[in-house]
C-alpha atoms as a printed R data frame, in Angstrom:
    type eleno elety resid chain resno       x       y       z
1   ATOM     1    CA   UNK     A     1 -15.914  -8.826 -34.138
2   ATOM     2    CA   UNK     A     2 -12.634  -8.148 -31.929
3   ATOM     3    CA   UNK     A     3 -12.865 -11.209 -29.486
4   ATOM     4    CA   UNK     A     4 -10.481 -13.337 -27.435
5   ATOM     5    CA   UNK     A     5 -13.242 -15.970 -27.715
6   ATOM     6    CA   UNK     A     6 -15.239 -17.355 -30.774
7   ATOM     7    CA   UNK     A     7 -19.078 -16.392 -30.333
8   ATOM     8    CA   UNK     A     8 -21.332 -19.798 -31.045
9   ATOM     9    CA   UNK     A     9 -23.305 -20.199 -34.526
10  ATOM    10    CA   UNK     A    10 -26.832 -19.770 -34.617
11  ATOM    11    CA   UNK     A    11 -28.762 -21.806 -32.257
12  ATOM    12    CA   UNK     A    12 -31.838 -22.263 -30.508
13  ATOM    13    CA   UNK     A    13 -32.690 -19.817 -27.747
14  ATOM    14    CA   UNK     A    14 -32.799 -21.301 -24.140
15  ATOM    15    CA   UNK     A    15 -36.924 -22.371 -23.347
16  ATOM    16    CA   UNK     A    16 -37.096 -19.809 -20.846
17  ATOM    17    CA   UNK     A    17 -36.048 -16.755 -22.693
18  ATOM    18    CA   UNK     A    18 -39.396 -15.872 -25.092
19  ATOM    19    CA   UNK     A    19 -41.730 -16.298 -21.901
20  ATOM    20    CA   UNK     A    20 -39.230 -14.054 -19.784
21  ATOM    21    CA   UNK     A    21 -39.082 -11.045 -22.656
22  ATOM    22    CA   UNK     A    22 -42.716 -11.251 -23.135
23  ATOM    23    CA   UNK     A    23 -43.475 -10.941 -19.379
24  ATOM    24    CA   UNK     A    24 -40.816  -8.278 -18.977
25  ATOM    25    CA   UNK     A    25 -42.583  -6.328 -21.793
26  ATOM    26    CA   UNK     A    26 -45.795  -6.092 -19.801
27  ATOM    27    CA   UNK     A    27 -43.855  -4.198 -16.960
28  ATOM    28    CA   UNK     A    28 -44.548  -0.388 -16.728
29  ATOM    29    CA   UNK     A    29 -40.870  -0.465 -15.673
30  ATOM    30    CA   UNK     A    30 -38.432  -3.161 -16.106
31  ATOM    31    CA   UNK     A    31 -37.383  -2.989 -12.204
32  ATOM    32    CA   UNK     A    32 -35.502  -6.082 -10.898
33  ATOM    33    CA   UNK     A    33 -33.721  -6.479  -7.151
34  ATOM    34    CA   UNK     A    34 -30.074  -7.538  -7.651
35  ATOM    35    CA   UNK     A    35 -28.270  -9.257  -4.903
36  ATOM    36    CA   UNK     A    36 -24.536  -9.345  -4.494
37  ATOM    37    CA   UNK     A    37 -22.091 -10.401  -1.761
38  ATOM    38    CA   UNK     A    38 -20.201  -7.848  -0.083
39  ATOM    39    CA   UNK     A    39 -16.938  -8.920   1.382
40  ATOM    40    CA   UNK     A    40 -16.545  -7.980   4.959
41  ATOM    41    CA   UNK     A    41 -12.919  -6.893   4.273
42  ATOM    42    CA   UNK     A    42 -14.266  -4.062   2.349
43  ATOM    43    CA   UNK     A    43 -15.964  -2.625   5.336
44  ATOM    44    CA   UNK     A    44 -13.443  -3.382   8.127
45  ATOM    45    CA   UNK     A    45 -11.582  -0.493   9.252
46  ATOM    46    CA   UNK     A    46  -7.928  -0.473  10.486
47  ATOM    47    CA   UNK     A    47  -9.178  -0.246  14.130
48  ATOM    48    CA   UNK     A    48 -11.138  -3.245  13.994
49  ATOM    49    CA   UNK     A    49  -9.224  -5.709  11.767
50  ATOM    50    CA   UNK     A    50  -7.854  -7.422  14.453
51  ATOM    51    CA   UNK     A    51 -11.370  -8.394  15.300
52  ATOM    52    CA   UNK     A    52 -12.190 -11.594  13.705
53  ATOM    53    CA   UNK     A    53 -15.457 -11.590  11.467
54  ATOM    54    CA   UNK     A    54 -18.315 -13.991  11.848
55  ATOM    55    CA   UNK     A    55 -18.634 -14.455   8.418
56  ATOM    56    CA   UNK     A    56 -16.563 -13.404   5.283
57  ATOM    57    CA   UNK     A    57 -19.342 -11.711   3.235
58  ATOM    58    CA   UNK     A    58 -22.489  -9.926   3.845
59  ATOM    59    CA   UNK     A    59 -25.532  -9.837   1.414
60  ATOM    60    CA   UNK     A    60 -26.632  -6.596  -0.379
61  ATOM    61    CA   UNK     A    61 -29.611  -6.016  -2.436
62  ATOM    62    CA   UNK     A    62 -30.802  -3.100  -4.307
63  ATOM    63    CA   UNK     A    63 -33.149  -2.378  -7.161
64  ATOM    64    CA   UNK     A    64 -31.854  -1.953 -10.628
65  ATOM    65    CA   UNK     A    65 -33.479  -1.304 -14.229
66  ATOM    66    CA   UNK     A    66 -33.269  -4.133 -16.731
67  ATOM    67    CA   UNK     A    67 -31.582  -2.808 -20.180
68  ATOM    68    CA   UNK     A    68 -31.966  -5.476 -22.457
69  ATOM    69    CA   UNK     A    69 -30.235  -8.553 -23.275
70  ATOM    70    CA   UNK     A    70 -26.642  -8.232 -24.514
71  ATOM    71    CA   UNK     A    71 -26.429  -7.621 -28.112
72  ATOM    72    CA   UNK     A    72 -29.839  -6.878 -28.295
73  ATOM    73    CA   UNK     A    73 -30.319  -3.291 -27.433
74  ATOM    74    CA   UNK     A    74 -33.822  -1.950 -27.258
75  ATOM    75    CA   UNK     A    75 -34.831   0.613 -29.902
76  ATOM    76    CA   UNK     A    76 -35.093   4.278 -28.588
77  ATOM    77    CA   UNK     A    77 -35.801   6.802 -31.112
78  ATOM    78    CA   UNK     A    78 -33.880   9.493 -29.063
79  ATOM    79    CA   UNK     A    79 -30.645   7.591 -29.161
80  ATOM    80    CA   UNK     A    80 -28.490   9.507 -31.453
81  ATOM    81    CA   UNK     A    81 -25.341   6.985 -30.828
82  ATOM    82    CA   UNK     A    82 -24.015   5.223 -33.924
83  ATOM    83    CA   UNK     A    83 -25.442   1.451 -33.191
84  ATOM    84    CA   UNK     A    84 -24.125  -2.150 -34.392
85  ATOM    85    CA   UNK     A    85 -26.393  -4.088 -36.630
86  ATOM    86    CA   UNK     A    86 -28.056  -6.908 -34.707
87  ATOM    87    CA   UNK     A    87 -25.378  -9.560 -35.643
88  ATOM    88    CA   UNK     A    88 -25.868 -11.301 -32.273
89  ATOM    89    CA   UNK     A    89 -28.351 -12.575 -29.903
90  ATOM    90    CA   UNK     A    90 -28.092 -13.742 -26.375
91  ATOM    91    CA   UNK     A    91 -29.956 -14.523 -23.187
92  ATOM    92    CA   UNK     A    92 -27.536 -12.405 -21.000
93  ATOM    93    CA   UNK     A    93 -29.402  -9.667 -19.149
94  ATOM    94    CA   UNK     A    94 -27.758  -6.219 -18.680
95  ATOM    95    CA   UNK     A    95 -28.198  -3.312 -16.669
96  ATOM    96    CA   UNK     A    96 -26.040   0.253 -16.191
97  ATOM    97    CA   UNK     A    97 -24.059   1.379 -13.084
98  ATOM    98    CA   UNK     A    98 -21.906   3.829 -11.777
99  ATOM    99    CA   UNK     A    99 -17.880   2.591 -11.068
100 ATOM   100    CA   UNK     A   100 -18.007   4.245  -7.886
101 ATOM   101    CA   UNK     A   101 -20.919   2.187  -6.520
102 ATOM   102    CA   UNK     A   102 -20.018  -0.846  -4.259
103 ATOM   103    CA   UNK     A   103 -21.740  -3.176  -6.563
104 ATOM   104    CA   UNK     A   104 -18.962  -2.837  -9.173
105 ATOM   105    CA   UNK     A   105 -16.260  -3.779  -6.359
106 ATOM   106    CA   UNK     A   106 -18.194  -6.372  -5.106
107 ATOM   107    CA   UNK     A   107 -18.743  -7.970  -8.393
108 ATOM   108    CA   UNK     A   108 -14.945  -7.973  -8.787
109 ATOM   109    CA   UNK     A   109 -13.762  -8.988  -4.995
110 ATOM   110    CA   UNK     A   110 -16.122 -11.939  -5.276
111 ATOM   111    CA   UNK     A   111 -15.081 -13.136  -9.040
112 ATOM   112    CA   UNK     A   112 -12.199 -15.615  -9.758
113 ATOM   113    CA   UNK     A   113  -9.569 -12.780  -9.598
114 ATOM   114    CA   UNK     A   114 -10.783 -11.271  -6.633
115 ATOM   115    CA   UNK     A   115 -10.005  -7.807  -8.091
116 ATOM   116    CA   UNK     A   116  -9.647  -4.644  -5.798
117 ATOM   117    CA   UNK     A   117 -10.314  -1.182  -6.253
118 ATOM   118    CA   UNK     A   118  -7.463  -0.804  -8.644
119 ATOM   119    CA   UNK     A   119  -9.022  -3.689 -11.072
120 ATOM   120    CA   UNK     A   120 -12.580  -2.779 -10.734
121 ATOM   121    CA   UNK     A   121 -11.814   0.686 -12.844
122 ATOM   122    CA   UNK     A   122 -11.902  -1.434 -15.950
123 ATOM   123    CA   UNK     A   123 -13.763  -4.084 -17.154
124 ATOM   124    CA   UNK     A   124 -13.797  -7.539 -15.840
125 ATOM   125    CA   UNK     A   125 -15.455  -9.130 -12.363
126 ATOM   126    CA   UNK     A   126 -17.175 -12.437 -12.747
127 ATOM   127    CA   UNK     A   127 -18.719 -12.380  -9.228
128 ATOM   128    CA   UNK     A   128 -21.998 -14.458  -8.407
129 ATOM   129    CA   UNK     A   129 -25.268 -12.253  -8.527
130 ATOM   130    CA   UNK     A   130 -29.049 -13.170  -8.407
131 ATOM   131    CA   UNK     A   131 -31.447 -10.935 -10.096
132 ATOM   132    CA   UNK     A   132 -35.008 -11.231  -9.404
133 ATOM   133    CA   UNK     A   133 -38.425  -9.554 -11.173
134 ATOM   134    CA   UNK     A   134 -41.813  -9.855  -9.671
135 ATOM   135    CA   UNK     A   135 -44.157  -9.411 -12.973
136 ATOM   136    CA   UNK     A   136 -47.319  -8.544 -11.383
137 ATOM   137    CA   UNK     A   137 -49.104  -8.354 -14.762
138 ATOM   138    CA   UNK     A   138 -48.509 -12.035 -15.124
139 ATOM   139    CA   UNK     A   139 -48.204 -12.990 -11.506
140 ATOM   140    CA   UNK     A   140 -44.799 -14.382 -12.215
141 ATOM   141    CA   UNK     A   141 -41.673 -14.036 -10.307
142 ATOM   142    CA   UNK     A   142 -38.599 -14.872 -12.213
143 ATOM   143    CA   UNK     A   143 -34.948 -15.589 -10.707
144 ATOM   144    CA   UNK     A   144 -31.880 -15.412 -12.448
145 ATOM   145    CA   UNK     A   145 -28.753 -16.606 -11.074
146 ATOM   146    CA   UNK     A   146 -25.169 -16.386 -12.376
147 ATOM   147    CA   UNK     A   147 -22.045 -14.390 -12.967
148 ATOM   148    CA   UNK     A   148 -21.988 -10.773 -13.658
149 ATOM   149    CA   UNK     A   149 -19.265  -9.223 -15.601
150 ATOM   150    CA   UNK     A   150 -18.418  -5.516 -16.062
151 ATOM   151    CA   UNK     A   151 -17.815  -3.821 -19.376
152 ATOM   152    CA   UNK     A   152 -15.752  -0.421 -19.012
153 ATOM   153    CA   UNK     A   153 -14.063   1.814 -21.641
154 ATOM   154    CA   UNK     A   154 -10.955  -0.166 -21.752
155 ATOM   155    CA   UNK     A   155 -13.088  -2.864 -23.563
156 ATOM   156    CA   UNK     A   156 -11.884  -1.336 -26.934
157 ATOM   157    CA   UNK     A   157  -9.146   1.098 -26.510
158 ATOM   158    CA   UNK     A   158  -7.169   2.747 -29.216
159 ATOM   159    CA   UNK     A   159  -3.956   1.036 -27.837
160 ATOM   160    CA   UNK     A   160  -5.730  -2.281 -28.563
161 ATOM   161    CA   UNK     A   161  -7.136  -1.090 -32.103
162 ATOM   162    CA   UNK     A   162  -3.739  -0.265 -33.179
163 ATOM   163    CA   UNK     A   163  -2.070  -3.683 -31.956
164 ATOM   164    CA   UNK     A   164  -4.984  -5.830 -32.803
165 ATOM   165    CA   UNK     A   165  -7.106  -8.190 -30.352
166 ATOM   166    CA   UNK     A   166  -6.261 -11.354 -31.984
167 ATOM   167    CA   UNK     A   167  -2.458 -11.063 -30.826
168 ATOM   168    CA   UNK     A   168  -3.475 -10.054 -27.569
169 ATOM   169    CA   UNK     A   169  -2.737  -6.163 -27.842
170 ATOM   170    CA   UNK     A   170  -2.698  -4.434 -24.466
171 ATOM   171    CA   UNK     A   171  -5.689  -6.031 -23.301
172 ATOM   172    CA   UNK     A   172  -6.028  -6.296 -19.351
173 ATOM   173    CA   UNK     A   173  -6.863  -9.705 -18.020
174 ATOM   174    CA   UNK     A   174 -10.347  -8.142 -17.278
175 ATOM   175    CA   UNK     A   175 -10.891  -7.213 -20.721
176 ATOM   176    CA   UNK     A   176  -9.690 -10.928 -21.764
177 ATOM   177    CA   UNK     A   177 -12.195 -12.579 -19.166
178 ATOM   178    CA   UNK     A   178 -15.221 -10.452 -20.119
179 ATOM   179    CA   UNK     A   179 -14.657 -11.237 -24.177
180 ATOM   180    CA   UNK     A   180 -14.067 -15.095 -23.151
181 ATOM   181    CA   UNK     A   181 -17.112 -15.216 -21.178
182 ATOM   182    CA   UNK     A   182 -19.368 -13.008 -22.873
183 ATOM   183    CA   UNK     A   183 -17.988 -13.493 -26.160
184 ATOM   184    CA   UNK     A   184 -18.171 -16.886 -25.976
185 ATOM   185    CA   UNK     A   185 -22.058 -17.019 -24.926
186 ATOM   186    CA   UNK     A   186 -23.256 -14.890 -27.886
187 ATOM   187    CA   UNK     A   187 -24.983 -16.478 -30.811
188 ATOM   188    CA   UNK     A   188 -24.216 -15.400 -34.370
189 ATOM   189    CA   UNK     A   189 -27.672 -14.679 -35.618
190 ATOM   190    CA   UNK     A   190 -28.682 -16.697 -39.058
191 ATOM   191    CA   UNK     A   191 -27.450 -15.072 -42.164
192 ATOM   192    CA   UNK     A   192 -25.447 -12.823 -40.225
193 ATOM   193    CA   UNK     A   193 -21.975 -14.469 -40.212
194 ATOM   194    CA   UNK     A   194 -20.492 -12.014 -42.899
195 ATOM   195    CA   UNK     A   195 -21.124  -9.044 -40.270
196 ATOM   196    CA   UNK     A   196 -19.294 -10.464 -37.389
197 ATOM   197    CA   UNK     A   197 -16.243  -8.698 -38.024
198 ATOM   198    CA   UNK     A   198 -18.186  -5.225 -38.265
199 ATOM   199    CA   UNK     A   199 -19.239  -5.710 -34.494
200 ATOM   200    CA   UNK     A   200 -17.490  -3.346 -32.114
201 ATOM   201    CA   UNK     A   201 -17.665  -3.854 -28.010
202 ATOM   202    CA   UNK     A   202 -17.078   0.016 -28.000
203 ATOM   203    CA   UNK     A   203 -20.132   0.810 -30.030
204 ATOM   204    CA   UNK     A   204 -22.040  -1.605 -27.969
205 ATOM   205    CA   UNK     A   205 -20.948   0.225 -24.934
206 ATOM   206    CA   UNK     A   206 -21.920   3.659 -26.299
207 ATOM   207    CA   UNK     A   207 -25.285   2.725 -27.498
208 ATOM   208    CA   UNK     A   208 -26.236   1.711 -24.289
209 ATOM   209    CA   UNK     A   209 -24.865   5.083 -22.816
210 ATOM   210    CA   UNK     A   210 -27.046   6.963 -25.170
211 ATOM   211    CA   UNK     A   211 -30.058   4.946 -24.739
212 ATOM   212    CA   UNK     A   212 -30.152   6.533 -21.041
213 ATOM   213    CA   UNK     A   213 -31.747  10.172 -21.136
214 ATOM   214    CA   UNK     A   214 -29.708  13.221 -20.580
215 ATOM   215    CA   UNK     A   215 -30.813  13.299 -16.957
216 ATOM   216    CA   UNK     A   216 -29.729   9.774 -15.991
217 ATOM   217    CA   UNK     A   217 -26.667  10.422 -18.342
218 ATOM   218    CA   UNK     A   218 -25.962  13.287 -15.988
219 ATOM   219    CA   UNK     A   219 -26.166  10.963 -12.788
220 ATOM   220    CA   UNK     A   220 -22.667   9.641 -13.844
221 ATOM   221    CA   UNK     A   221 -21.321  13.435 -13.121
222 ATOM   222    CA   UNK     A   222 -23.094  13.623  -9.684
223 ATOM   223    CA   UNK     A   223 -21.195  13.513  -6.670
224 ATOM   224    CA   UNK     A   224 -19.618  10.036  -5.411
225 ATOM   225    CA   UNK     A   225 -22.390   7.958  -4.314
226 ATOM   226    CA   UNK     A   226 -22.698   7.316  -0.624
227 ATOM   227    CA   UNK     A   227 -19.782   9.634   0.345
228 ATOM   228    CA   UNK     A   228 -20.562  12.177   3.065
229 ATOM   229    CA   UNK     A   229 -21.878  15.526   2.034
230 ATOM   230    CA   UNK     A   230 -19.574  17.292   4.442
231 ATOM   231    CA   UNK     A   231 -16.415  16.008   2.428
232 ATOM   232    CA   UNK     A   232 -15.173  18.448  -0.344
233 ATOM   233    CA   UNK     A   233 -15.874  16.909  -4.024
234 ATOM   234    CA   UNK     A   234 -12.953  15.490  -5.785
235 ATOM   235    CA   UNK     A   235 -13.990  17.634  -8.912
236 ATOM   236    CA   UNK     A   236 -15.810  20.960  -8.973
237 ATOM   237    CA   UNK     A   237 -17.791  19.683 -12.288
238 ATOM   238    CA   UNK     A   238 -19.675  17.268 -10.283
239 ATOM   239    CA   UNK     A   239 -23.235  18.101  -9.233
240 ATOM   240    CA   UNK     A   240 -26.619  16.755  -9.123
241 ATOM   241    CA   UNK     A   241 -29.269  17.885 -11.395
242 ATOM   242    CA   UNK     A   242 -27.140  18.218 -14.543
243 ATOM   243    CA   UNK     A   243 -28.030  17.287 -18.289
244 ATOM   244    CA   UNK     A   244 -25.645  15.405 -20.632
245 ATOM   245    CA   UNK     A   245 -26.025  15.363 -24.099
246 ATOM   246    CA   UNK     A   246 -22.384  14.448 -25.276
247 ATOM   247    CA   UNK     A   247 -22.217  10.640 -25.903
248 ATOM   248    CA   UNK     A   248 -18.532  11.135 -25.035
249 ATOM   249    CA   UNK     A   249 -18.637  13.251 -21.968
250 ATOM   250    CA   UNK     A   250 -15.466  12.442 -20.381
251 ATOM   251    CA   UNK     A   251 -16.386  12.438 -16.716
252 ATOM   252    CA   UNK     A   252 -19.810  10.516 -17.202
253 ATOM   253    CA   UNK     A   253 -18.278   8.076 -19.378
254 ATOM   254    CA   UNK     A   254 -15.277   7.569 -17.430
255 ATOM   255    CA   UNK     A   255 -17.900   6.524 -14.393
256 ATOM   256    CA   UNK     A   256 -20.416   4.586 -16.580
257 ATOM   257    CA   UNK     A   257 -20.394   1.037 -16.514
258 ATOM   258    CA   UNK     A   258 -22.545  -1.828 -18.195
259 ATOM   259    CA   UNK     A   259 -23.017  -4.879 -16.442
260 ATOM   260    CA   UNK     A   260 -23.721  -8.345 -18.156
261 ATOM   261    CA   UNK     A   261 -25.364 -11.134 -16.265
262 ATOM   262    CA   UNK     A   262 -24.118 -14.570 -17.635
263 ATOM   263    CA   UNK     A   263 -27.045 -16.779 -16.311
264 ATOM   264    CA   UNK     A   264 -26.574 -20.198 -14.947
265 ATOM   265    CA   UNK     A   265 -29.628 -21.003 -13.445
266 ATOM   266    CA   UNK     A   266 -33.095 -19.623 -14.083
267 ATOM   267    CA   UNK     A   267 -36.448 -20.142 -11.905
268 ATOM   268    CA   UNK     A   268 -40.008 -19.205 -12.995
269 ATOM   269    CA   UNK     A   269 -42.798 -19.231 -10.299
270 ATOM   270    CA   UNK     A   270 -46.422 -18.559 -11.810
271 ATOM   271    CA   UNK     A   271 -48.837 -17.627  -8.972
272 ATOM   272    CA   UNK     A   272 -52.265 -18.059  -9.863
273 ATOM   273    CA   UNK     A   273 -55.338 -16.903  -7.968
274 ATOM   274    CA   UNK     A   274 -56.074 -20.896  -7.546
275 ATOM   275    CA   UNK     A   275 -52.921 -22.190  -5.651
276 ATOM   276    CA   UNK     A   276 -53.555 -25.816  -6.885
277 ATOM   277    CA   UNK     A   277 -52.703 -24.475 -10.361
278 ATOM   278    CA   UNK     A   278 -49.168 -22.887  -9.112
279 ATOM   279    CA   UNK     A   279 -46.256 -23.953 -10.929
280 ATOM   280    CA   UNK     A   280 -42.533 -23.630 -10.773
281 ATOM   281    CA   UNK     A   281 -39.916 -24.547 -13.513
282 ATOM   282    CA   UNK     A   282 -36.059 -24.773 -12.929
283 ATOM   283    CA   UNK     A   283 -33.896 -23.897 -15.908
284 ATOM   284    CA   UNK     A   284 -30.147 -25.192 -15.563
285 ATOM   285    CA   UNK     A   285 -27.252 -24.423 -18.137
286 ATOM   286    CA   UNK     A   286 -25.191 -27.715 -18.419
287 ATOM   287    CA   UNK     A   287 -23.398 -26.288 -21.814
288 ATOM   288    CA   UNK     A   288 -22.627 -28.699 -24.798
289 ATOM   289    CA   UNK     A   289 -25.138 -29.668 -27.286
290 ATOM   290    CA   UNK     A   290 -27.948 -30.213 -24.414
291 ATOM   291    CA   UNK     A   291 -27.625 -26.457 -23.534
292 ATOM   292    CA   UNK     A   292 -30.537 -25.844 -21.004
293 ATOM   293    CA   UNK     A   293 -32.466 -28.717 -19.099
294 ATOM   294    CA   UNK     A   294 -35.917 -27.772 -17.749
295 ATOM   295    CA   UNK     A   295 -37.331 -29.563 -14.548
296 ATOM   296    CA   UNK     A   296 -40.746 -29.030 -13.335
297 ATOM   297    CA   UNK     A   297 -40.799 -28.624  -9.294
298 ATOM   298    CA   UNK     A   298 -43.393 -27.929  -6.473
299 ATOM   299    CA   UNK     A   299 -43.949 -24.340  -5.841
């Protein structure tokens, strides 16, 4: 594995993971609400820039689709992409996005590096997010809070391959951040230590792209999201209703991003028909040998 941070060796999964995955598997579609912080500076125009803003950030929320834990790509018989062996496991939820969408810039702008439009074109980020699932089938709400990191095409470029990751190569600070934060939270599965060097970040990214249907892949070739239809398109090949079968379609792949949430706190709220038996648990990541702590709260 090409990484700037050594993944941890096999250890026990967090106490909440098994129940979370079991519950998510019961959902017809694993939808969740993703909340981010939107810097007011991203929407202030030059004509109003002199007016003091009452707050630095505004809340933003939208529905996303859970795409599995990082390193644990869900099986899809229609996915023709080459895939990594299951060398790693993690408890980091993933979802796909378009680099042209506001949430990508928000994840960069609220991260430690305070990245702008230029930085958010590649890998990086680290902004705070919260993801909430309501699993009606089990009457359970799951809330995962942590930092989000974006995996883009630069995660494993040809220049990096030639010069070597271990010596730094031409990796951007964003790529190094992703590999340190995400790579450091990946656990090597027992008995797979000899396969670590064969695992590829780029192969994992392409496999996630391949796990989408041709119609969904084509959404990354649609006109820029949120822009006025009255404006001319920046590229004549952009359109709605296309199908993409090429896993390396240059336009779709240029816009495709995979976002990985690194959890810091997880809450499980179990709502039952009898309110007297409702339960609520908070799991907090404390690091070290202790890993995760569990605390029961009043619902």
